[in-house]
């Protein structure tokens, strides 16, 4: 199974469940059911417990995620400064709605609440890089750099 090396890294210790899931998420970009079943079997933790953890933390995804993560801030400051228009612009450029992943798994688009730079709002991030109210042309250029 492709995740055994991750489980082995933590000697299949049940106390390492969250760290194992974090590593799986990082490597696969999501937590497929067959992988969670393998983690369950190897750690001796019920699948139910694993799903409790996986659904508690926003960092984990139970559906495939794109290679590039786009997040548009819809916190209060960004909202009043035009976050919805920015979100619409991003959706048009990448062709997906918030919460979605493109069919080629190139992009995932999410909304977030305040990323800590309200004065630059409306803001978004692309793979962790901050962009302040990018135009359509700027967004298209950023997308060109994403494989
Ligand atoms: S509300 Fe968007 S950065 Fe704070």
Coordinates of C-alpha atoms and ligand atoms in Angstrom, one line a residue:
X1 CA 0.0 0.0 0.0
X2 CA 1.4 3.4 -1.0
X3 CA 1.1 4.9 2.5
X4 CA 2.9 2.1 4.4
X5 CA 6.1 4.1 4.4
X6 CA 4.3 6.9 6.2
X7 CA 2.8 4.6 8.8
X8 CA 6.2 2.9 9.2
X9 CA 7.8 6.3 9.8
X10 CA 5.8 6.5 13.0
X11 CA 6.1 2.8 13.9
X12 CA 2.3 2.5 13.4
X13 CA 1.7 4.2 16.8
X14 CA -1.9 5.2 17.3
X15 CA -0.8 8.4 19.1
X16 CA 0.7 9.5 15.8
X17 CA -2.6 9.3 14.0
X18 CA -2.9 13.1 13.3
X19 CA 0.7 13.3 12.1
X20 CA 0.2 10.3 9.8
X21 CA -2.9 11.9 8.3
X22 CA -1.1 15.2 7.9
X23 CA 1.7 13.4 6.0
X24 CA -0.8 11.4 3.9
X25 CA -2.7 14.7 3.1
X26 CA 0.6 16.3 2.1
X27 CA 1.6 13.5 -0.2
X28 CA -1.7 12.6 -1.8
X29 CA -3.4 16.0 -1.3
X30 CA -6.5 14.2 0.2
X31 CA -7.4 11.3 2.3
X32 CA -8.9 8.5 0.2
X33 CA -11.2 5.9 1.9
X34 CA -9.0 2.9 1.1
X35 CA -6.0 4.7 2.6
X36 CA -7.9 5.5 5.8
X37 CA -8.9 1.9 6.0
X38 CA -5.2 0.9 5.7
X39 CA -4.3 3.4 8.5
X40 CA -7.2 2.0 10.6
X41 CA -6.0 -1.6 10.2
X42 CA -2.3 -0.8 10.8
X43 CA -2.9 1.5 13.8
X44 CA -5.7 -0.5 15.4
X45 CA -7.9 2.6 15.4
X46 CA -11.5 2.3 14.2
X47 CA -12.4 3.9 10.9
X48 CA -15.0 6.0 12.7
X49 CA -12.3 7.5 15.0
X50 CA -10.2 8.3 11.9
X51 CA -13.2 10.0 10.2
X52 CA -13.8 12.0 13.4
X53 CA -10.3 13.4 13.2
X54 CA -10.4 13.9 9.5
X55 CA -13.6 15.8 9.6
X56 CA -12.7 17.9 12.7
X57 CA -9.6 19.6 11.1
X58 CA -10.2 21.8 8.2
X59 CA -6.7 21.0 6.9
X60 CA -7.9 17.5 5.8
X61 CA -9.8 16.8 2.7
X62 CA -11.9 13.7 1.9
X63 CA -12.1 14.7 -1.8
X64 CA -9.3 15.1 -4.3
X65 CA -7.6 18.5 -4.2
X66 CA -5.9 20.4 -6.9
X67 CA -2.1 20.7 -7.3
X68 CA -2.5 24.5 -6.6
X69 CA -4.6 25.9 -3.8
X70 CA -6.4 29.2 -4.3
X71 CA -8.1 30.8 -1.3
X72 CA -10.2 34.0 -1.4
X73 CA -10.6 35.8 1.9
X74 CA -14.3 36.5 2.7
X75 CA -13.6 37.9 6.2
X76 CA -15.5 41.1 7.2
X77 CA -12.8 43.5 6.0
X78 CA -12.4 41.8 2.7
X79 CA -16.1 41.4 2.3
X80 CA -16.8 45.1 2.6
X81 CA -13.9 45.8 0.2
X82 CA -15.2 43.5 -2.6
X83 CA -14.4 39.9 -1.8
X84 CA -17.4 38.6 -3.7
X85 CA -16.3 40.4 -6.9
X86 CA -12.8 38.9 -6.4
X87 CA -14.2 35.5 -5.8
X88 CA -16.3 35.8 -9.0
X89 CA -13.3 36.9 -11.0
X90 CA -11.2 34.0 -9.7
X91 CA -14.1 31.5 -10.4
X92 CA -14.3 32.8 -14.0
X93 CA -10.5 32.5 -14.6
X94 CA -10.1 29.0 -13.2
X95 CA -13.6 27.8 -14.2
X96 CA -14.6 26.4 -10.8
X97 CA -16.8 27.6 -7.9
X98 CA -15.6 28.0 -4.3
X99 CA -15.2 24.5 -2.7
X100 CA -14.5 23.0 -6.1
X101 CA -11.5 21.4 -7.8
X102 CA -10.9 21.6 -11.5
X103 CA -11.4 18.3 -13.5
X104 CA -7.7 18.2 -14.3
X105 CA -6.9 18.6 -10.6
X106 CA -4.8 21.7 -11.4
X107 CA -6.7 24.1 -9.0
X108 CA -8.8 24.0 -5.9
X109 CA -10.7 27.1 -4.9
X110 CA -11.7 27.8 -1.3
X111 CA -12.9 30.7 0.8
X112 CA -11.3 31.5 4.1
X113 CA -12.0 34.0 6.9
X114 CA -9.3 36.6 7.5
X115 CA -5.7 35.7 6.6
X116 CA -4.3 38.6 8.7
X117 CA -3.7 41.3 6.1
X118 CA -7.0 43.1 6.1
X119 CA -5.5 46.4 4.9
X120 CA -4.7 44.8 1.6
X121 CA -8.2 43.5 1.1
X122 CA -9.7 42.0 -0.7
X123 CA -7.0 39.4 -0.7
X124 CA -6.4 35.9 -1.8
X125 CA -3.6 33.4 -1.7
X126 CA -2.3 31.1 -4.4
X127 CA -0.2 28.3 -2.9
X128 CA 0.4 30.5 0.1
X129 CA 1.4 33.6 -1.8
X130 CA -0.7 36.7 -1.1
X131 CA -2.3 38.7 -3.8
X132 CA -4.1 42.0 -3.2
X133 CA -7.2 42.4 -5.3
X134 CA -5.7 41.0 -8.5
X135 CA -7.2 41.9 -11.9
X136 CA -8.4 39.3 -14.3
X137 CA -5.2 39.7 -16.3
X138 CA -3.0 39.3 -13.2
X139 CA -4.9 36.2 -12.3
X140 CA -4.4 34.8 -15.8
X141 CA -0.7 35.4 -15.5
X142 CA -0.5 33.6 -12.1
X143 CA -2.4 30.7 -13.6
X144 CA 0.0 30.4 -16.5
X145 CA 2.8 29.8 -14.0
X146 CA 0.9 26.9 -12.4
X147 CA 1.3 23.5 -14.1
Ligands
LIG1 S1 -10.7 40.0 6.4 FE1 -9.5 39.4 4.7 S2 -7.5 39.5 5.5 FE2 -8.7 40.0 7.2

